[in-house]
Amino acid sequence: MAQGRKLRFGVIGAGGFAEICHVPGLQSHPQAEVVALCGRRYDHARAMADRLGVPDVHTDYRELCAREDLDGVTITTPNAVHAEQALAAFLHGKHVFCEKPLGMNVAQVREMLAAAEASGKVHQVAFTFRYTYCIQELRRRVAAGDLGQPFYVRLRFDGWGGLRPDWQVGWREKQDLAGGGMLYDMGSHLFDTARFVLGPIATATGFTHNIPRQRVDRITGEVTDVETDDLAAASFIHENGVRGEWFMSRATPPHTENAYLEVIGPEGALQASMSRGNQERLRLSRPTAPEWEEVALPEAAYDGQPHALGRMMRSFVEACLRGRLDGDVDASFEDGLAAQQGLAAVEQAQDGPRWVR
């Protein structure tokens, strides 16, 4: 790269997450600029681009990917189109950062990974929880043996949101666009977080459940079915023998710790908040001192802001500058495939109670 030149990025997707995460996150890196935004509705994308200081707007992702002046693209669109957009970007020699889950099924994600590896370009998945200070510190302490050899991990993420009368249907509630509801939206995160802390997962089982109901479509204003799952659960066994489970829901009361990761060993347990960085907390409990004790984190953890989003996007810029991911933190498309295999295992287990490798 020429000395002093900024990397130039295009963002595919003009929804809310492009505005709060992808575009400002990239722009927060001193050696990056966002020069193009792609959205299906030109007027909507143009208005967003003007708010964020992005000069160019496209309505066709192929046109954006074909630009010779772009170093990389980020993808924040419905799950159903991730694969075709990523494949187009790799075809044109771009680094790619893609939202999770990577695709709609394992075969599709295998194709994406093959294209990513063949391109020689950086490929990264948006697993936000890896960039919170509390989960990074929990992972460090587990690896250092603070808990002894862990034997159990549990993760929880739930709330009443999906049953509120004013809750509306978006693309995540449409099966053909999302592939799944809570399972795909958060299950990919939870499988990856468990794997990030404790290593590969060997087998899994689980279930999903949809509560039959209708709500107003936020785009059309029409009353329509909620098609995707409202709650999901999984049990799993890591290759190192650690057993685990997660539960998530948009239709059950939240716990005081609404979203958390907990790792337990014979010497104690560590519990970390799961958030975008705005709710950082790490606590320790031991058999000899059961009351939860606060574990200190870096001062930056307590700013009350969703700082994990910016840290994640800047990590992609850094990876593009060096030509490779930070293997200790960043998630590659290979990690995205592992999460997709977890989702597939839960789906297969729905056919009858069984463990799926």
Short mmCIF file of C-alpha atoms in Angstrom, two decimals:
data_model
loop_
_atom_site.label_atom_id
_atom_site.label_comp_id
_atom_site.label_asym_id
_atom_site.label_seq_id
_atom_site.Cartn_x
_atom_site.Cartn_y
_atom_site.Cartn_z
CA MET A 1 0.00 0.00 0.00
CA ALA A 2 1.30 3.43 -0.89
CA GLN A 3 2.59 5.33 2.14
CA GLY A 4 -0.16 7.48 3.64
CA ARG A 5 -2.99 6.18 1.43
CA LYS A 6 -6.14 5.20 3.24
CA LEU A 7 -7.85 1.90 2.56
CA ARG A 8 -11.13 2.44 0.73
CA PHE A 9 -14.22 0.44 1.65
CA GLY A 10 -17.72 -0.10 0.37
CA VAL A 11 -20.58 -1.15 2.65
CA ILE A 12 -23.30 -3.43 1.23
CA GLY A 13 -26.54 -2.89 3.13
CA ALA A 14 -28.17 0.36 4.19
CA GLY A 15 -30.07 -0.80 7.28
CA GLY A 16 -29.70 0.24 10.88
CA PHE A 17 -26.56 -1.78 11.57
CA ALA A 18 -24.74 -0.16 8.66
CA GLU A 19 -25.43 3.20 10.29
CA ILE A 20 -24.54 2.34 13.88
CA CYS A 21 -21.71 -0.13 13.27
CA HIS A 22 -20.21 -0.76 9.84
CA VAL A 23 -19.81 2.75 8.45
CA PRO A 24 -18.82 4.63 11.63
CA GLY A 25 -16.69 1.71 12.80
CA LEU A 26 -14.62 1.77 9.62
CA GLN A 27 -14.48 5.56 9.65
CA SER A 28 -13.09 5.50 13.20
CA HIS A 29 -9.85 3.98 11.93
CA PRO A 30 -7.36 6.66 10.82
CA GLN A 31 -6.30 4.65 7.78
CA ALA A 32 -9.77 3.84 6.43
CA GLU A 33 -12.51 5.65 4.58
CA VAL A 34 -15.94 4.54 3.39
CA VAL A 35 -16.48 5.75 -0.16
CA ALA A 36 -19.59 3.81 -1.21
CA LEU A 37 -22.83 2.54 0.29
CA CYS A 38 -25.15 0.05 -1.39
CA GLY A 39 -28.87 -0.24 -0.67
CA ARG A 40 -31.95 -1.49 -2.53
CA ARG A 41 -33.77 1.85 -2.22
CA TYR A 42 -31.69 4.67 -3.63
CA ASP A 43 -33.36 7.52 -1.75
CA HIS A 44 -32.99 5.74 1.58
CA ALA A 45 -29.34 4.85 0.93
CA ARG A 46 -28.57 8.36 -0.35
CA ALA A 47 -30.02 9.95 2.79
CA MET A 48 -27.96 7.63 5.00
CA ALA A 49 -24.82 8.25 2.98
CA ASP A 50 -25.30 12.01 3.35
CA ARG A 51 -25.71 11.67 7.13
CA LEU A 52 -22.51 9.63 7.37
CA GLY A 53 -20.38 11.51 4.85
CA VAL A 54 -20.19 8.70 2.29
CA PRO A 55 -19.84 10.12 -1.25
CA ASP A 56 -21.18 7.36 -3.53
CA VAL A 57 -24.36 5.26 -3.51
CA HIS A 58 -25.14 2.09 -5.45
CA THR A 59 -28.30 0.00 -5.69
CA ASP A 60 -26.52 -3.02 -7.24
CA TYR A 61 -23.91 -4.77 -5.09
CA ARG A 62 -22.28 -6.21 -8.24
CA GLU A 63 -21.54 -2.69 -9.42
CA LEU A 64 -20.01 -1.81 -6.06
CA CYS A 65 -17.90 -4.98 -5.94
CA ALA A 66 -16.58 -4.35 -9.45
CA ARG A 67 -15.12 -0.97 -8.51
CA GLU A 68 -11.35 -1.03 -8.93
CA ASP A 69 -10.81 1.68 -6.31
CA LEU A 70 -12.08 -0.39 -3.37
CA ASP A 71 -9.83 -2.45 -1.12
CA GLY A 72 -12.61 -4.21 0.77
CA VAL A 73 -16.32 -4.49 1.39
CA THR A 74 -18.47 -5.19 4.41
CA ILE A 75 -21.81 -6.98 4.19
CA THR A 76 -24.73 -6.16 6.47
CA THR A 77 -27.78 -7.48 4.63
CA PRO A 78 -30.39 -10.23 5.18
CA ASN A 79 -28.81 -13.67 5.61
CA ALA A 80 -30.24 -15.00 2.34
CA VAL A 81 -27.98 -12.78 0.22
CA HIS A 82 -24.70 -12.96 2.16
CA ALA A 83 -23.30 -15.74 -0.03
CA GLU A 84 -23.90 -14.16 -3.43
CA GLN A 85 -22.54 -10.82 -2.23
CA ALA A 86 -19.42 -12.29 -0.65
CA LEU A 87 -18.71 -14.42 -3.73
CA ALA A 88 -18.97 -11.33 -5.94
CA ALA A 89 -16.58 -9.42 -3.70
CA PHE A 90 -13.97 -12.20 -3.69
CA LEU A 91 -14.31 -12.54 -7.47
CA HIS A 92 -13.26 -8.91 -7.77
CA GLY A 93 -10.37 -9.25 -5.35
CA LYS A 94 -11.83 -7.55 -2.31
CA HIS A 95 -11.26 -8.19 1.38
CA VAL A 96 -14.61 -9.18 2.94
CA PHE A 97 -16.19 -8.64 6.34
CA CYS A 98 -19.59 -10.34 6.63
CA GLU A 99 -22.35 -10.36 9.22
CA LYS A 100 -23.34 -13.59 10.91
CA PRO A 101 -24.61 -16.17 10.23
CA LEU A 102 -22.51 -16.43 7.09
CA GLY A 103 -25.21 -18.21 5.09
CA MET A 104 -28.42 -20.19 5.02
CA ASN A 105 -26.87 -23.67 5.28
CA VAL A 106 -23.57 -25.50 5.65
CA ALA A 107 -23.10 -26.23 1.93
CA GLN A 108 -23.48 -22.55 1.08
CA VAL A 109 -20.97 -21.52 3.73
CA ARG A 110 -18.48 -24.13 2.55
CA GLU A 111 -18.66 -22.51 -0.89
CA MET A 112 -18.05 -19.09 0.66
CA LEU A 113 -15.05 -20.37 2.62
CA ALA A 114 -13.55 -22.01 -0.48
CA ALA A 115 -13.90 -18.75 -2.43
CA ALA A 116 -12.41 -16.79 0.45
CA GLU A 117 -9.36 -19.03 0.71
CA ALA A 118 -8.87 -19.14 -3.06
CA SER A 119 -8.94 -15.34 -3.25
CA GLY A 120 -6.06 -14.89 -0.82
CA LYS A 121 -7.96 -11.98 0.71
CA VAL A 122 -8.92 -11.29 4.31
CA HIS A 123 -12.23 -12.87 5.32
CA GLN A 124 -13.80 -12.01 8.66
CA VAL A 125 -17.14 -12.65 10.42
CA ALA A 126 -18.94 -10.19 12.71
CA PHE A 127 -18.80 -12.05 16.02
CA THR A 128 -19.06 -8.98 18.24
CA PHE A 129 -18.71 -10.61 21.66
CA ARG A 130 -15.08 -11.47 20.93
CA TYR A 131 -14.34 -7.72 21.21
CA THR A 132 -15.69 -7.08 24.70
CA TYR A 133 -13.11 -6.63 27.43
CA CYS A 134 -14.94 -8.92 29.85
CA ILE A 135 -15.05 -11.94 27.55
CA GLN A 136 -11.44 -11.44 26.50
CA GLU A 137 -10.39 -11.33 30.17
CA LEU A 138 -12.56 -14.35 31.00
CA ARG A 139 -10.90 -16.27 28.17
CA ARG A 140 -7.43 -15.27 29.38
CA ARG A 141 -8.17 -16.39 32.94
CA VAL A 142 -9.65 -19.71 31.81
CA ALA A 143 -6.57 -20.41 29.68
CA ALA A 144 -4.33 -19.49 32.63
CA GLY A 145 -6.02 -22.14 34.76
CA ASP A 146 -7.76 -19.84 37.24
CA LEU A 147 -10.76 -22.20 37.42
CA GLY A 148 -8.88 -25.46 37.10
CA GLN A 149 -9.92 -27.63 34.15
CA PRO A 150 -13.40 -26.32 33.15
CA PHE A 151 -16.17 -28.88 33.02
CA TYR A 152 -19.24 -26.78 32.16
CA VAL A 153 -20.20 -23.65 30.22
CA ARG A 154 -23.58 -21.97 29.93
CA LEU A 155 -24.83 -18.97 28.02
CA ARG A 156 -28.17 -17.17 28.27
CA PHE A 157 -29.78 -14.38 26.27
CA ASP A 158 -33.49 -13.70 26.68
CA GLY A 159 -36.22 -11.08 27.00
CA TRP A 160 -39.89 -10.32 26.36
CA GLY A 161 -39.35 -8.22 23.22
CA GLY A 162 -41.00 -10.52 20.68
CA LEU A 163 -44.32 -10.61 22.57
CA ARG A 164 -44.73 -6.86 23.03
CA PRO A 165 -47.88 -5.56 21.27
CA ASP A 166 -45.88 -2.89 19.41
CA TRP A 167 -43.20 -5.31 18.20
CA GLN A 168 -43.06 -5.43 14.38
CA VAL A 169 -42.03 -7.97 11.77
CA GLY A 170 -38.76 -7.34 9.93
CA TRP A 171 -36.66 -9.51 7.66
CA ARG A 172 -35.42 -11.59 10.62
CA GLU A 173 -38.98 -12.85 11.12
CA LYS A 174 -39.25 -14.06 7.49
CA GLN A 175 -37.95 -17.57 6.90
CA ASP A 176 -36.85 -17.06 3.29
CA LEU A 177 -34.71 -14.04 4.19
CA ALA A 178 -33.34 -15.07 7.59
CA GLY A 179 -33.24 -18.89 7.54
CA GLY A 180 -34.14 -18.87 11.22
CA GLY A 181 -35.05 -16.52 14.03
CA MET A 182 -33.29 -16.56 17.39
CA LEU A 183 -31.35 -19.66 16.32
CA TYR A 184 -29.71 -17.92 13.38
CA ASP A 185 -29.54 -14.42 14.81
CA MET A 186 -28.07 -15.23 18.23
CA GLY A 187 -27.30 -18.96 18.05
CA SER A 188 -24.40 -18.27 15.72
CA HIS A 189 -23.02 -15.81 18.31
CA LEU A 190 -23.43 -18.22 21.22
CA PHE A 191 -21.84 -21.19 19.48
CA ASP A 192 -18.92 -18.98 18.44
CA THR A 193 -18.46 -17.47 21.90
CA ALA A 194 -18.35 -20.90 23.55
CA ARG A 195 -15.88 -22.04 20.90
CA PHE A 196 -13.78 -18.86 21.24
CA VAL A 197 -13.31 -19.50 24.96
CA LEU A 198 -13.13 -23.31 25.16
CA GLY A 199 -12.20 -24.59 21.71
CA PRO A 200 -13.93 -26.69 19.02
CA ILE A 201 -17.33 -28.27 19.62
CA ALA A 202 -17.72 -31.95 18.75
CA THR A 203 -21.45 -32.68 19.03
CA ALA A 204 -24.67 -30.79 19.70
CA THR A 205 -28.40 -31.21 20.07
CA GLY A 206 -31.23 -28.79 20.69
CA PHE A 207 -34.59 -27.41 19.65
CA THR A 208 -36.38 -24.28 18.48
CA HIS A 209 -39.95 -23.07 18.98
CA ASN A 210 -42.15 -20.56 17.20
CA ILE A 211 -45.15 -19.00 18.96
CA PRO A 212 -47.92 -18.70 16.34
CA ARG A 213 -48.99 -15.06 16.06
CA GLN A 214 -49.23 -12.12 13.70
CA ARG A 215 -47.73 -8.66 13.87
CA VAL A 216 -47.49 -5.59 11.63
CA ASP A 217 -44.82 -5.68 8.92
CA ARG A 218 -42.59 -2.65 9.51
CA ILE A 219 -42.15 -2.05 5.76
CA THR A 220 -45.59 -2.77 4.27
CA GLY A 221 -47.73 -1.97 7.31
CA GLU A 222 -49.72 -5.15 6.72
CA VAL A 223 -50.46 -7.74 9.41
CA THR A 224 -48.41 -10.88 8.72
CA ASP A 225 -47.25 -14.11 10.34
CA VAL A 226 -44.14 -14.30 12.50
CA GLU A 227 -42.43 -17.16 10.67
CA THR A 228 -39.15 -17.74 12.50
CA ASP A 229 -38.32 -19.28 15.88
CA ASP A 230 -38.86 -17.26 19.05
CA LEU A 231 -36.72 -19.38 21.33
CA ALA A 232 -33.93 -21.87 20.88
CA ALA A 233 -31.79 -24.05 23.09
CA ALA A 234 -28.74 -26.24 22.57
CA SER A 235 -26.65 -28.70 24.54
CA PHE A 236 -23.17 -29.47 23.28
CA ILE A 237 -19.87 -31.15 24.09
CA HIS A 238 -16.51 -29.60 23.26
CA GLU A 239 -13.73 -31.75 21.83
CA ASN A 240 -11.87 -31.33 25.14
CA GLY A 241 -14.83 -32.82 27.02
CA VAL A 242 -16.32 -29.60 28.44
CA ARG A 243 -20.11 -29.81 28.39
CA GLY A 244 -22.24 -26.80 27.69
CA GLU A 245 -25.66 -25.39 27.00
CA TRP A 246 -27.21 -22.16 25.83
CA PHE A 247 -30.73 -20.78 25.84
CA MET A 248 -32.06 -17.68 24.11
CA SER A 249 -35.46 -16.22 23.58
CA ARG A 250 -37.43 -13.15 22.58
CA ALA A 251 -40.47 -14.49 24.45
CA THR A 252 -39.41 -15.17 28.05
CA PRO A 253 -38.71 -12.86 31.01
CA PRO A 254 -35.14 -11.58 31.23
CA HIS A 255 -32.94 -12.52 34.14
CA THR A 256 -31.13 -9.85 36.11
CA GLU A 257 -28.11 -10.73 34.01
CA ASN A 258 -30.03 -10.64 30.76
CA ALA A 259 -27.18 -12.01 28.66
CA TYR A 260 -24.16 -13.79 30.06
CA LEU A 261 -21.45 -16.38 29.55
CA GLU A 262 -20.49 -18.53 32.52
CA VAL A 263 -17.55 -20.96 32.65
CA ILE A 264 -17.32 -23.32 35.63
CA GLY A 265 -14.42 -25.41 36.91
CA PRO A 266 -13.51 -27.13 40.18
CA GLU A 267 -11.76 -23.99 41.46
CA GLY A 268 -14.58 -21.56 40.69
CA ALA A 269 -16.74 -19.86 38.06
CA LEU A 270 -16.36 -16.76 35.90
CA GLN A 271 -19.39 -14.92 34.53
CA ALA A 272 -19.12 -12.29 31.79
CA SER A 273 -21.78 -10.02 30.36
CA MET A 274 -22.63 -10.42 26.68
CA SER A 275 -23.25 -7.05 25.09
CA ARG A 276 -21.92 -4.70 22.43
CA GLY A 277 -19.63 -3.27 25.09
CA ASN A 278 -22.17 -1.02 26.75
CA GLN A 279 -22.63 -3.45 29.67
CA GLU A 280 -19.20 -4.82 30.55
CA ARG A 281 -19.01 -6.93 33.69
CA LEU A 282 -16.90 -9.85 34.88
CA ARG A 283 -17.54 -11.66 38.17
CA LEU A 284 -15.87 -14.51 40.03
CA SER A 285 -17.34 -17.09 42.44
CA ARG A 286 -15.46 -19.85 44.23
CA PRO A 287 -16.63 -22.87 46.27
CA THR A 288 -14.92 -21.31 49.29
CA ALA A 289 -16.37 -17.83 48.61
CA PRO A 290 -19.69 -18.25 46.75
CA GLU A 291 -20.70 -14.59 46.72
CA TRP A 292 -19.98 -13.07 43.31
CA GLU A 293 -16.91 -10.82 43.36
CA GLU A 294 -16.33 -8.12 40.74
CA VAL A 295 -13.22 -8.57 38.60
CA ALA A 296 -11.57 -5.35 37.47
CA LEU A 297 -11.44 -4.61 33.75
CA PRO A 298 -9.57 -1.89 31.81
CA GLU A 299 -10.97 1.60 32.34
CA ALA A 300 -12.13 1.70 28.73
CA ALA A 301 -14.61 -1.10 29.48
CA TYR A 302 -16.75 1.19 31.61
CA ASP A 303 -17.56 4.01 29.17
CA GLY A 304 -21.15 2.78 28.77
CA GLN A 305 -20.81 2.82 24.98
CA PRO A 306 -21.11 -0.08 22.49
CA HIS A 307 -17.36 0.09 21.98
CA ALA A 308 -17.08 -3.57 20.88
CA LEU A 309 -18.62 -2.55 17.54
CA GLY A 310 -15.88 -0.05 16.79
CA ARG A 311 -13.17 -2.38 18.05
CA MET A 312 -14.49 -5.09 15.72
CA MET A 313 -14.61 -2.89 12.62
CA ARG A 314 -11.16 -1.43 13.30
CA SER A 315 -9.85 -4.99 13.64
CA PHE A 316 -10.98 -5.63 10.06
CA VAL A 317 -9.11 -2.56 8.83
CA GLU A 318 -6.00 -3.70 10.71
CA ALA A 319 -6.32 -7.16 9.17
CA CYS A 320 -6.54 -5.65 5.69
CA LEU A 321 -3.46 -3.52 6.36
CA ARG A 322 -1.37 -6.51 7.49
CA GLY A 323 -2.95 -8.98 5.05
CA ARG A 324 -4.18 -11.43 7.70
CA LEU A 325 -6.46 -11.66 10.71
CA ASP A 326 -5.35 -11.50 14.31
CA GLY A 327 -5.71 -15.21 14.96
CA ASP A 328 -6.07 -14.71 18.70
CA VAL A 329 -9.25 -12.63 18.41
CA ASP A 330 -10.67 -12.25 14.90
CA ALA A 331 -13.12 -14.76 13.42
CA SER A 332 -12.51 -16.06 9.91
CA PHE A 333 -14.98 -17.65 7.50
CA GLU A 334 -13.72 -20.96 8.89
CA ASP A 335 -15.06 -19.89 12.29
CA GLY A 336 -18.27 -18.86 10.56
CA LEU A 337 -18.57 -22.36 9.11
CA ALA A 338 -18.12 -23.90 12.57
CA ALA A 339 -20.99 -21.78 13.89
CA GLN A 340 -23.15 -22.72 10.90
CA GLN A 341 -22.49 -26.39 11.61
CA GLY A 342 -23.77 -25.82 15.15
CA LEU A 343 -26.98 -24.27 13.80
CA ALA A 344 -27.40 -27.21 11.43
CA ALA A 345 -26.96 -29.68 14.29
CA VAL A 346 -29.80 -28.06 16.24
CA GLU A 347 -32.00 -28.11 13.13
CA GLN A 348 -31.25 -31.78 12.51
CA ALA A 349 -31.95 -32.66 16.13
CA GLN A 350 -35.47 -31.29 15.69
CA ASP A 351 -36.31 -34.37 13.63
CA GLY A 352 -35.95 -36.46 16.78
CA PRO A 353 -33.97 -36.27 20.02
CA ARG A 354 -30.39 -37.04 19.05
CA TRP A 355 -26.85 -35.77 19.16
CA VAL A 356 -25.40 -34.53 15.86
CA ARG A 357 -21.67 -34.46 15.19
#
